[in-house]
Coordinates of C-alpha atoms in Angstrom, one line a residue:
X1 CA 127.8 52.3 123.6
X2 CA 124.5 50.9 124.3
X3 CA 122.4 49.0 121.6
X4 CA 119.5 51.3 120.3
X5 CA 116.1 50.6 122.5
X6 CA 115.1 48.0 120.0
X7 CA 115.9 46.0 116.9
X8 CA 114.9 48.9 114.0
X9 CA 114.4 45.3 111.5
X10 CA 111.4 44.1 113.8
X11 CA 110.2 47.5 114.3
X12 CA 110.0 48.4 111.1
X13 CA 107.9 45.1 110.5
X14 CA 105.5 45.2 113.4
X15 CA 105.5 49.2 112.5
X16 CA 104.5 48.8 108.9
X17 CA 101.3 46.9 109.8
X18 CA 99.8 49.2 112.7
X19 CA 101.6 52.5 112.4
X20 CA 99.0 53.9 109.8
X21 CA 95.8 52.7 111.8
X22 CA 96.9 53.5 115.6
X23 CA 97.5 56.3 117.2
X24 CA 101.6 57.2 118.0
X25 CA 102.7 57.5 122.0
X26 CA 104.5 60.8 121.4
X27 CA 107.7 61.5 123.6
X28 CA 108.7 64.9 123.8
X29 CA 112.3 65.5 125.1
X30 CA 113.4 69.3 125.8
X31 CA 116.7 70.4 126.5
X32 CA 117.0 74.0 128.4
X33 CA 119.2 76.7 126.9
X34 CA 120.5 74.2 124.1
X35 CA 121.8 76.0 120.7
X36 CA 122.2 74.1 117.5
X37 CA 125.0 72.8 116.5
X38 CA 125.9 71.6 120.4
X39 CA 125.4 67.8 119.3
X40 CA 128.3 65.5 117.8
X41 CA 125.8 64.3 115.0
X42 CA 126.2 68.2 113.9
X43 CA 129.5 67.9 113.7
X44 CA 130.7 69.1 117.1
X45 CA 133.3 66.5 117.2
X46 CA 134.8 67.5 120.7
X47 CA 131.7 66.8 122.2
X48 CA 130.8 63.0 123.5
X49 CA 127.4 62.7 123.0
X50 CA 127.0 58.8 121.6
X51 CA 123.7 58.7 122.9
X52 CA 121.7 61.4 121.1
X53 CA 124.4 60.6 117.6
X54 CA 123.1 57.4 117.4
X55 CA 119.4 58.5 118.1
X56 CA 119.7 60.9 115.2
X57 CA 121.5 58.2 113.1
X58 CA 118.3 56.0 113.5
X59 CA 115.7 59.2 112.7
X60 CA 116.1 62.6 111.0
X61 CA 118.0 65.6 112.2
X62 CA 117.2 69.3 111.6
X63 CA 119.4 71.6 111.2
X64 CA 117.4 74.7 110.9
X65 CA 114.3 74.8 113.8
X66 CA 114.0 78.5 115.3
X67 CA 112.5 78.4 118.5
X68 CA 109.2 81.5 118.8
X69 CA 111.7 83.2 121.0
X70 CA 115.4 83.3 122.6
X71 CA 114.0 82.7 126.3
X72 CA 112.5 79.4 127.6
X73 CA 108.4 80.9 129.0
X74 CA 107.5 82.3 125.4
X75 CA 109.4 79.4 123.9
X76 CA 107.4 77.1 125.0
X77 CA 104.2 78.5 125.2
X78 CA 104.7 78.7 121.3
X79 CA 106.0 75.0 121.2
X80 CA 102.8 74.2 123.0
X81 CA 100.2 76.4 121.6
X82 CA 101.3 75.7 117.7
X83 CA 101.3 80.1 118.1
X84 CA 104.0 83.0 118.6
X85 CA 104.6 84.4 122.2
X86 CA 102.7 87.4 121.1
X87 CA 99.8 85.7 119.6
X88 CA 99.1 83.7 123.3
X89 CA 100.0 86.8 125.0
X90 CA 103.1 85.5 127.2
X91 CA 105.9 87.6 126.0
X92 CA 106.7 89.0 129.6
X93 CA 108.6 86.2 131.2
X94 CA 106.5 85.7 134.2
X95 CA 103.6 85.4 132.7
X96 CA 101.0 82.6 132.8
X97 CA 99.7 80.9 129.7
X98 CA 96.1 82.5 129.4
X99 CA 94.0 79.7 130.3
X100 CA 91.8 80.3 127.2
X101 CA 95.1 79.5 124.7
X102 CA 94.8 75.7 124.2
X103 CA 97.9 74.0 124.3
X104 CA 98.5 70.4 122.0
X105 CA 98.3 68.3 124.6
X106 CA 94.9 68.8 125.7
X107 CA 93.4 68.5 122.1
X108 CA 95.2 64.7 122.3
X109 CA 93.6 64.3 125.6
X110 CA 90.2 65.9 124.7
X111 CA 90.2 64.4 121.0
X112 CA 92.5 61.6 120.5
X113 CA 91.9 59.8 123.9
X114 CA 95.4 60.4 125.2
X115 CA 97.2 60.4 128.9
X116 CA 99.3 63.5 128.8
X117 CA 101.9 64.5 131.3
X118 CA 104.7 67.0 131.8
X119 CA 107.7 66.6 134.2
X120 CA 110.8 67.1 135.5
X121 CA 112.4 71.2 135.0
X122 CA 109.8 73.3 135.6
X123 CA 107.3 73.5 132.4
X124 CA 107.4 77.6 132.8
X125 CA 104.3 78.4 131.4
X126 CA 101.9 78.6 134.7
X127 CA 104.1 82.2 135.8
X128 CA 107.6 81.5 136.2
X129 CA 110.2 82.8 138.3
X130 CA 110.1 84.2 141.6
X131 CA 107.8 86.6 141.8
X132 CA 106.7 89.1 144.2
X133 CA 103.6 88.0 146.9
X134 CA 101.3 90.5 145.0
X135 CA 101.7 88.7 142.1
X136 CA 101.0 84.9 143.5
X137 CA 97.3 86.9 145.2
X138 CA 96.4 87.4 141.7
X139 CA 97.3 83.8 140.0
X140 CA 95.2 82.2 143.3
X141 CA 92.6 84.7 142.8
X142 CA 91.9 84.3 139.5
X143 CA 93.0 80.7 139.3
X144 CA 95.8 81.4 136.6
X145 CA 97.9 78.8 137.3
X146 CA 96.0 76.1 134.9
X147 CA 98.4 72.8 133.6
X148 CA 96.7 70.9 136.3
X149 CA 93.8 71.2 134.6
X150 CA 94.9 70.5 131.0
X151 CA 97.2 67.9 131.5
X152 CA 96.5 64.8 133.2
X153 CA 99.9 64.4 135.2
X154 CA 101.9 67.6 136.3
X155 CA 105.6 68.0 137.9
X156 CA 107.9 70.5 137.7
X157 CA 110.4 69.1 139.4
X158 CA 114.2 69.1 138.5
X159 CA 116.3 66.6 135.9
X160 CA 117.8 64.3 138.4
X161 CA 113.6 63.2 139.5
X162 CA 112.6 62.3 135.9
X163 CA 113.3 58.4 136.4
X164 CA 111.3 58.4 139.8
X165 CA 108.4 61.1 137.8
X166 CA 108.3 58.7 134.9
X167 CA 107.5 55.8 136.9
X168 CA 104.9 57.7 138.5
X169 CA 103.3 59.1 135.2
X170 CA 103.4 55.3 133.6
X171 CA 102.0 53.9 137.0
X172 CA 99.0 56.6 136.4
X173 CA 98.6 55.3 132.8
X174 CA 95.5 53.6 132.0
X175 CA 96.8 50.6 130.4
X176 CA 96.4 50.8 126.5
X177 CA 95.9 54.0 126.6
X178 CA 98.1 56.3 123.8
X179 CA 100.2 58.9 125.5
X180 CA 102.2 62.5 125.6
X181 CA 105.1 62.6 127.7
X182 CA 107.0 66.2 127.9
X183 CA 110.3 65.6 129.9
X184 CA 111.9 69.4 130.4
X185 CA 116.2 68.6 131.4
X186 CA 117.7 71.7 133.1
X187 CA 120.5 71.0 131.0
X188 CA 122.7 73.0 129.6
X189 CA 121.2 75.5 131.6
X190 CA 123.1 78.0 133.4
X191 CA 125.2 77.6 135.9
X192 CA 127.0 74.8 133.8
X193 CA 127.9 72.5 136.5
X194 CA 127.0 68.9 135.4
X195 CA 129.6 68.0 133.0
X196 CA 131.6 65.7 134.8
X197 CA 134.8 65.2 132.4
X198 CA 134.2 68.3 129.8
X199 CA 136.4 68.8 126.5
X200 CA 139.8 69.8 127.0
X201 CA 139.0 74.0 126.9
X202 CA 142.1 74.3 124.1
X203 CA 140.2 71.8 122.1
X204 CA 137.2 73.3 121.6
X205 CA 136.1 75.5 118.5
X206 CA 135.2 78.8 119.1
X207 CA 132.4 80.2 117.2
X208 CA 132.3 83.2 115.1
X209 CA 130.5 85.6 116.9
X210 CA 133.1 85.1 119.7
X211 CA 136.4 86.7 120.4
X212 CA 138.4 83.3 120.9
X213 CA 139.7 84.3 124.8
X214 CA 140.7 82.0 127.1
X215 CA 137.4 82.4 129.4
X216 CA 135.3 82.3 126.6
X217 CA 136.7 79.1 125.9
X218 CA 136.3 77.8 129.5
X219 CA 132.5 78.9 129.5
X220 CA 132.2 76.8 125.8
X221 CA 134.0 73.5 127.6
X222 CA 131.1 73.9 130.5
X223 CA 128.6 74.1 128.5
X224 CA 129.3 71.2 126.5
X225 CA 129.8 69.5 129.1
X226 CA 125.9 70.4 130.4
X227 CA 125.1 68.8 126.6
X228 CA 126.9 65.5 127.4
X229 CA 125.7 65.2 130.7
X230 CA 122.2 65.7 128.7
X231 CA 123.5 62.9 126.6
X232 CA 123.2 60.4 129.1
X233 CA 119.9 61.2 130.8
X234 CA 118.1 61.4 127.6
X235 CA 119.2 57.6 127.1
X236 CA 117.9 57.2 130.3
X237 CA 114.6 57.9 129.5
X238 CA 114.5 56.3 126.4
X239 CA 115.2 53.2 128.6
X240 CA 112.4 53.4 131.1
X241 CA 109.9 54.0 128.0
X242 CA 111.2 51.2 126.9
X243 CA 110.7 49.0 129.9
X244 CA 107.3 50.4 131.0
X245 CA 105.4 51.1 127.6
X246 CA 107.5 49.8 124.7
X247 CA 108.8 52.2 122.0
X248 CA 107.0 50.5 119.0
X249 CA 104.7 53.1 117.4
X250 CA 106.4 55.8 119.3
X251 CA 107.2 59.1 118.2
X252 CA 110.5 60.6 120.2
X253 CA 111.4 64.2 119.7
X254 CA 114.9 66.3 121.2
X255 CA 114.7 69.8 120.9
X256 CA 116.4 72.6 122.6
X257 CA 113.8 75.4 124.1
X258 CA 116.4 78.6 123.1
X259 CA 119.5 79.0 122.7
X260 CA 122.9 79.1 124.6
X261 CA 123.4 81.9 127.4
X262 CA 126.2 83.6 125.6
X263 CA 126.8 86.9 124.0
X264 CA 124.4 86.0 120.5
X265 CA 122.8 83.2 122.4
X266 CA 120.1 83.2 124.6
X267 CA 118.0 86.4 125.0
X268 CA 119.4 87.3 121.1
X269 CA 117.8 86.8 118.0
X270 CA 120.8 86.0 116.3
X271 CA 120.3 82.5 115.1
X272 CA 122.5 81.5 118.3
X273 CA 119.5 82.2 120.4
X274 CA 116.6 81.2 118.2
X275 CA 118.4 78.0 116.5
X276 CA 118.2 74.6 118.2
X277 CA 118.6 70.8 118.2
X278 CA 115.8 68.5 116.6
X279 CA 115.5 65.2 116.5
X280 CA 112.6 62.9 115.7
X281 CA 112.6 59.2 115.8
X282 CA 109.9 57.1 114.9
X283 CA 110.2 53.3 113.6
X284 CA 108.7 52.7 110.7
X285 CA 107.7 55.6 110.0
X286 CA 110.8 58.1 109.5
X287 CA 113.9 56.4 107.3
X288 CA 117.1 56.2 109.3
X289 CA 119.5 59.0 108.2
X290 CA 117.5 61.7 108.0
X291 CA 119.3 65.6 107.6
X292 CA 117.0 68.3 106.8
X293 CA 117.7 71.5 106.3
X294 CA 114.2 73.2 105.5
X295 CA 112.9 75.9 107.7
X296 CA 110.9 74.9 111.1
X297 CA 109.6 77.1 113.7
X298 CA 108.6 76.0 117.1
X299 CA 105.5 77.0 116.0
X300 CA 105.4 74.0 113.6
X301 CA 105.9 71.3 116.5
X302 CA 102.1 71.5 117.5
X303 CA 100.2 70.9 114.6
X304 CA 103.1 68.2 113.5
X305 CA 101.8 66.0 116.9
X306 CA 98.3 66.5 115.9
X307 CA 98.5 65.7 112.4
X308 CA 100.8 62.4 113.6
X309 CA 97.4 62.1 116.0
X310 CA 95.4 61.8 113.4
X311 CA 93.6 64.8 114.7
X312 CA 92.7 68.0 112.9
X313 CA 94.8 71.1 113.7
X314 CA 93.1 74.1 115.0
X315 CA 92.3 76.7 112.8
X316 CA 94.4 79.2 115.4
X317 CA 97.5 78.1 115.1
X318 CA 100.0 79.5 113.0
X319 CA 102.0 76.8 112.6
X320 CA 103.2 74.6 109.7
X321 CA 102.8 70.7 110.1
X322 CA 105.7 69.0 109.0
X323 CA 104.6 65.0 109.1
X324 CA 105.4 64.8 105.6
X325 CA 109.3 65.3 106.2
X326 CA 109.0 62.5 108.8
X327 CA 107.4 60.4 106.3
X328 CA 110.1 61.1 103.9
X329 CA 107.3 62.8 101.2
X330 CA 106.8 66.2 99.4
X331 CA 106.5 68.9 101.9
X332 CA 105.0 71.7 99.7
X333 CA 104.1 73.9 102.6
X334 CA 107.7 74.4 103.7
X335 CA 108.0 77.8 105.0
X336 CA 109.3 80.8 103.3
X337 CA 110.1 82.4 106.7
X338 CA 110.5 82.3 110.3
X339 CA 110.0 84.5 113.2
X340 CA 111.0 85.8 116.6
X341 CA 110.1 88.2 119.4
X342 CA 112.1 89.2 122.4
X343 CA 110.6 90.9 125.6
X344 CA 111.2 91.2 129.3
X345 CA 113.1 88.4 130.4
X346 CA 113.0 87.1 134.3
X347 CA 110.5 88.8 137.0
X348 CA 113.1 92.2 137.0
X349 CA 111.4 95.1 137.1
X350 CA 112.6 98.5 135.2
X351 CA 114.9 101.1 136.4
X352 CA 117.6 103.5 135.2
X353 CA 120.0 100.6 135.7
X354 CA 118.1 98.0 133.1
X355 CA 120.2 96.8 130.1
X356 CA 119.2 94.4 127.5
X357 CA 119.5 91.3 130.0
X358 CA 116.2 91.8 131.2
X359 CA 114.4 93.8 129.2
X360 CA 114.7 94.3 125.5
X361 CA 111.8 94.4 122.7
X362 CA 112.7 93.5 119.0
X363 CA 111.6 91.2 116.3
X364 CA 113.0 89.1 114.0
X365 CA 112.4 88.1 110.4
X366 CA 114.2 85.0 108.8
X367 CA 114.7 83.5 105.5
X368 CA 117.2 80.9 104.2
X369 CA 119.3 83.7 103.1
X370 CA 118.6 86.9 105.1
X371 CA 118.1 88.1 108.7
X372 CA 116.5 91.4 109.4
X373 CA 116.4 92.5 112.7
X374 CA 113.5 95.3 114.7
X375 CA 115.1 96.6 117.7
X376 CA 112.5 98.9 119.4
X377 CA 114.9 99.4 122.5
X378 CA 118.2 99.8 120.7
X379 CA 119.1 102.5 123.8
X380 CA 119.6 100.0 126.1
X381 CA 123.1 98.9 126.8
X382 CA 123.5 95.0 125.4
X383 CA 124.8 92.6 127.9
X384 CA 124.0 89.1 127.8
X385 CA 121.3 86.7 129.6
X386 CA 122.6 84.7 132.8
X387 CA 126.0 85.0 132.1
X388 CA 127.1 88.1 132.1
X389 CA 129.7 87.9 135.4
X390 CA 131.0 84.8 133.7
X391 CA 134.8 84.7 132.6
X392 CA 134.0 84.9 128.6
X393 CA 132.2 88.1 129.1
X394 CA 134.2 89.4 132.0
X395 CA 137.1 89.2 129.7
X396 CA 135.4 90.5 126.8
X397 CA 134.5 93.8 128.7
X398 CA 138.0 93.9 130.1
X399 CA 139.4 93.8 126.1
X400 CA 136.7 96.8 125.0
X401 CA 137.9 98.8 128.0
X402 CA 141.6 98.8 126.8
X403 CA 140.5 99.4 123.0
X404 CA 141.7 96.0 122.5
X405 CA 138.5 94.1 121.3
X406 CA 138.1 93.0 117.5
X407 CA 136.3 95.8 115.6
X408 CA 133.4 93.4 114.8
X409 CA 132.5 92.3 118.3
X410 CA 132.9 96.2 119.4
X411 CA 129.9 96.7 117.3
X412 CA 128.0 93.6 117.7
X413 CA 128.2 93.6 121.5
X414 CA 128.8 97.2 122.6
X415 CA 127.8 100.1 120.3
X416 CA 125.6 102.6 121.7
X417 CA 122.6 103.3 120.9
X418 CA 122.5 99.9 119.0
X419 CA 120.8 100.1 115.6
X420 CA 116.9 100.0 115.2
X421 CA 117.8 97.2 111.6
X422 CA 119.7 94.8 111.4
X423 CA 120.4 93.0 108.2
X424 CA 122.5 90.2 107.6
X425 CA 123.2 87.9 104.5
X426 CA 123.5 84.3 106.3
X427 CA 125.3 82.8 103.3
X428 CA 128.0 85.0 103.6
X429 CA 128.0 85.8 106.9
X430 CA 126.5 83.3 109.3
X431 CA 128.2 84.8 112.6
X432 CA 126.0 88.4 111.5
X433 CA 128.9 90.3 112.1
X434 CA 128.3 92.9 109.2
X435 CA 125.5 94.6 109.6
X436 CA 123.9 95.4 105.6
X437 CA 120.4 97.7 106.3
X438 CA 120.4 100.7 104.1
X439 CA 122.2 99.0 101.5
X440 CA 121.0 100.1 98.3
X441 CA 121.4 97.2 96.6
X442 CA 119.5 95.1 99.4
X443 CA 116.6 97.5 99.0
X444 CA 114.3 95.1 97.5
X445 CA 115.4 92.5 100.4
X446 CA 114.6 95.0 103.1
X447 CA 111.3 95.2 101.7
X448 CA 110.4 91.9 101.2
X449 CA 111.7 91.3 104.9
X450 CA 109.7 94.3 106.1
X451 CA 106.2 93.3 104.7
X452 CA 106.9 89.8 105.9
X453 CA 107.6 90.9 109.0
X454 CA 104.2 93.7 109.0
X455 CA 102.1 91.2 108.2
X456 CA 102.7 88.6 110.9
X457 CA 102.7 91.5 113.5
X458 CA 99.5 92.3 112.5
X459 CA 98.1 88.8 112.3
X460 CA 99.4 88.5 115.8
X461 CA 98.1 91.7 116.6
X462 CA 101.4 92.5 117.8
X463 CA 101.6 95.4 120.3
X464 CA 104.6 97.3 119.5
X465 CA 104.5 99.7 116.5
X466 CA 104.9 98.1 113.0
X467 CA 108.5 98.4 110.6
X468 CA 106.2 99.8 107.7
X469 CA 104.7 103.7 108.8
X470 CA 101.5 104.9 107.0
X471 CA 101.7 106.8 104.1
X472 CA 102.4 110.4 104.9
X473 CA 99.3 112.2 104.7
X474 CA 98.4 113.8 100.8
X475 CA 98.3 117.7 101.4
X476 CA 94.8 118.9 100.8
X477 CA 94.5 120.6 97.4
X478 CA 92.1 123.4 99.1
X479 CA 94.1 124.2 102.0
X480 CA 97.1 124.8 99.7
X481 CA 95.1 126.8 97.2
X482 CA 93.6 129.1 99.9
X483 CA 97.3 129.5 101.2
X484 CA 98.8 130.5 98.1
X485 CA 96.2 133.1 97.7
X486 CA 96.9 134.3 101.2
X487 CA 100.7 134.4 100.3
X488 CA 99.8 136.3 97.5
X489 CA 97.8 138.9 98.9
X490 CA 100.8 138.7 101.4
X491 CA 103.3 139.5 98.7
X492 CA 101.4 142.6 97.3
X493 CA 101.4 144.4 101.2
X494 CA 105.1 143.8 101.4
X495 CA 106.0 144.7 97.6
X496 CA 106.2 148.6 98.9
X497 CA 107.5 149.7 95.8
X498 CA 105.4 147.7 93.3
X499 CA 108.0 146.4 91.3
X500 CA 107.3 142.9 91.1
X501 CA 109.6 141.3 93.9
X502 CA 110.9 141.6 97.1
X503 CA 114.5 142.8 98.2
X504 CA 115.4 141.7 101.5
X505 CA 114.3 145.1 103.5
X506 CA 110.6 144.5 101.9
X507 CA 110.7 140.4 103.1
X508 CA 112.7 141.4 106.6
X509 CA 110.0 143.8 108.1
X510 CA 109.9 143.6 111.5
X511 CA 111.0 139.6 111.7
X512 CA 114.2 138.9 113.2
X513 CA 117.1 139.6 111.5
X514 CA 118.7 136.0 111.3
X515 CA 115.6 134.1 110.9
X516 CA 114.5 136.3 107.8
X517 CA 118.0 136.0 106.4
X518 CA 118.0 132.8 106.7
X519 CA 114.2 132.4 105.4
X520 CA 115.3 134.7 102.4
X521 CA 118.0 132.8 101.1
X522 CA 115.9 129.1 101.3
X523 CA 113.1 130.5 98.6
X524 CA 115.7 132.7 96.2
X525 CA 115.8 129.7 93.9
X526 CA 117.9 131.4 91.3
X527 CA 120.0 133.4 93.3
X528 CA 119.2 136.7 92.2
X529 CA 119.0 138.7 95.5
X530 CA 115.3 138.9 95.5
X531 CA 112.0 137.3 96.0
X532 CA 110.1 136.9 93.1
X533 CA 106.4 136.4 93.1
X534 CA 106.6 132.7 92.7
X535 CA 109.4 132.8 94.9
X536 CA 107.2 134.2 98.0
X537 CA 104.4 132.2 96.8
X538 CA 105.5 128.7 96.9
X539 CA 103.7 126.5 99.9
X540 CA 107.0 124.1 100.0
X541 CA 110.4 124.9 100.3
X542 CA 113.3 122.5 99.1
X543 CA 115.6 123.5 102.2
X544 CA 113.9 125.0 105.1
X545 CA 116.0 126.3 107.8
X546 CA 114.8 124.2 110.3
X547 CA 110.9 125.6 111.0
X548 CA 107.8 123.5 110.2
X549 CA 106.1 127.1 109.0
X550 CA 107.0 128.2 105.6
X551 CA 107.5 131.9 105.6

């Protein structure tokens, strides 16, 4: 195991004396697809990640950061704007970052005087994926591919060029001058190929919102080994910032972009695909040992780097600073909730043939306690992002085919339609296997979660249509008056025999036979075989047969 990058006894001496007065070099380390708790320092013990469990020994770990959304492009665009995806307008995947949505990184170049730079996976957020020629006209066009312009260095290259990339962003560097470095890894991206001596497959723990089958496990022992691999390159780039710039008044963050591409994961917003990995270092500043377990959105990263800056955070953004948990004071603005939005994932179109995978709308409200869940699409079939021909899911379908699949996983994974709510108590049931909306004990919850919910959709200005409907609309007191007299007048023509009330030849007429039999016996309240005035009268019935016209 390697030595941390420097001695944390002369650090925190030379860091006491100038860490208040200049400005930090923030590094900015993200992990693709990585779901909390896929470190050792969480407790994954299987996992040999010595690296990253010693960084975290030296900082502060988090242990509940909810990325704005379970896909990398919206992700990241609310990582960098300090806003949700549907604020900044990127919730279709392939979308490009509007160029009027200004991203953290260009306020510390603008305002603080810093060299900013982004490289290695591809950043995402100047319209990802492959997309079709029509669609690259209209980005050159209209000149909507923009980071060039916002960040001093740009790369999107691929993990195994960050050393050569870093050399060329520090060779770039005016010398002195404070920095931001964004390095994106691909891992533990899909296809999990990296890990070059994974855990043993019967050694790993299978979580609770999968069926423990043997090619679920295999797909688990990949993945981790992605995270290891991640491991090693992350202390790889610690070591060139060491060499080349010096990591004295340096703040260095790890964080996963969304979650794992498993059933739950990625795509999901299930905590498996919103919850991920932080990590923040800074000597001198942030006491070694750190484990926090206060609510943090991705949302929350951007102001925190200004407010480190020095620099005042933009009235815009939506996000929550949260310096004064790095600086190991009272954090009174800790967040009572977190959010998350789902939306076409990939460039895929939509056909008869589109499930969940690529495009899905929902959104998501979270507390320390309780999970509720807006599916707007619940009639599309669920199947999972990435890895969906896979051995864990192939086998999973295989045991729901034979009726042979655990009860809860049949309805997590492959009920039809799913449900529009989904509640879940997280205390007692972390995995949200046991769905709780319409419980009339959780009422009050469900409401509290709803108006939460309505009132960042409409701060957002959120497209799709809110959780709470308007009022019904108040009859008009008029209109019912002038009906009733018209019933009345109605009652006295068919009253043949003046008696007082209708039998069921005098309300018949000339209607048909079922309909008026079935009319008939919705308004005789009492049961009496006829109609009385009131009766025939009344501009509601309790138990209309099934027309929206009262007769």
């Amino acid at each position: 195991m390697r030595p941390m990058i420097v001695c944390a006894a002369a650090l925190l001496i030379a860091a006491a004396a100038g860490a208040e007065t200049t400005k930090p070099n923030i590094l900015f380390v993200l992990s693709d697809d990585h779901s909390y708790p896929y470190i050792g320092c969480y407790g994954a013990k299987e996992m040999k990640t010595p690296n990253l469990d010693r960084f975290a020994s030296e900082g502060i770990m988090f242990r509940r950061m909810f990325t704005g959304a379970p896909q990398c492009v919206p992700s990241r665009a609310t990582i960098m704007t300090g806003r949700s995806p549907v604020a900044c307008r990127i919730t279709r995947f392939s979308s490009p970052l509007p160029r009027d949505e200004v991203t953290f990184p260009e306020i510390l170049r603008k305002e603080g005087g810093y060299f900013v730079g982004v490289l290695g996976r591809s950043y995402h957020l100047d319209g990802s994926g492959r997309g079709p020629e029509v669609s690259d006209r209209v980005f050159d066009e209209k000149g909507l591919r923009t980071f060039k312009e916002r960040f001093n260095y740009v790369d999107a290259s691929n993990q195994a060029s960050v050393p050569s990339r870093m050399a060329e962003f520090f060779d770039q560097r005016p010398k002195g001058q404070p920095y931001f470095l964004w390095v994106n890894f691909n891992d533990p991206h899909h296809p999990w190929d990296t890990g070059a001596q994974p855990p043993d497959p019967k050694s790993v723990t299978v979580p609770g919102y999968l069926p423990d089958l043997p090619g679920v496990r295999g797909d688990l022992s990949r993945y981790m080994g992605e995270v290891e691999h991640a491991d090693m390159d992350f202390q790889t780039v610690l070591d060139i910032v060491k060499e080349r710039a010096g990591l004295e008044n340096t703040l260095v963050l790890f964080m996963g972009d969304n979650g794992l591409a498993f059933p739950s994961g990625k795509g999901s917003l299930h905590d498996p695909g919103l919850n991920v990995p932080l990590l923040a270092w800074w000597p001198g500043v942030i006491k070694p040992g750190g484990d926090s377990s206060v609510l943090l959105s991705g949302e929350d990263i951007a102001p925190t780097c200004l407010d480190a800056a020095g620099l005042k955070v933009p009235e815009r953004v939506s996000g929550v600073s949260f310096l004064p948990l790095l600086r190991g004071v009272a954090f009174p603005a800790a967040r009572t909730y977190i959010f998350g939005e789902r939306g076409p994932h990939g460039g895929a179109t939509f056909d008869e043939r589109t499930t969940a995978s690529t495009v899905d709308y929902s959104r998501c409200v979270r507390s320390a306690k309780y999970k509720l869940i807006y599916n707007i699409t619940p009639n599309l079939r669920y199947t999972p992002v990435d890895s969906g021909g896979d051995p864990g899911w192939k086998e999973m379908t295989a045991a729901h085919e034979k009726g042979a699949l655990a009860t809860e996983f049949e309805t997590l994974y492959f009920a039809s339609p799913r449900p529009v709510y989904e509640l879940y108590d997280l205390e007692s049931d972390p995995n949200e296997l046991i769905n709780l909306y319409g419980r009339k004990e959780l009422a009050e919850v469900e409401r509290e979660l709803k108006e939460a919910l309505q009132r960042k959709m409409i701060l957002d200005f959120d497209y799709l249509p809110l959780p709470i409907a308007a009022a019904p609309k108040k009859a008009n007191a008029k209109a019912q008056k002038e009906e009733a007299a018209n019933r009345a007048a109605q009652f006295d023509k068919l009253d043949l025999n003046g008696d007082g009330k209708l039998d069921k030849a005098e309300f018949s007429g000339k209607r048909n036979a079922d309909e008026a039999a079935a009319w008939f016996a919705a308004r005789d309240i009492n049961g009496d075989g006829f109609l009385s005035r009131e009766e025939y009268v009344a501009t509601k019935v309790a138990n209309p047969p099934g027309h929206k016209a009262q007769k």
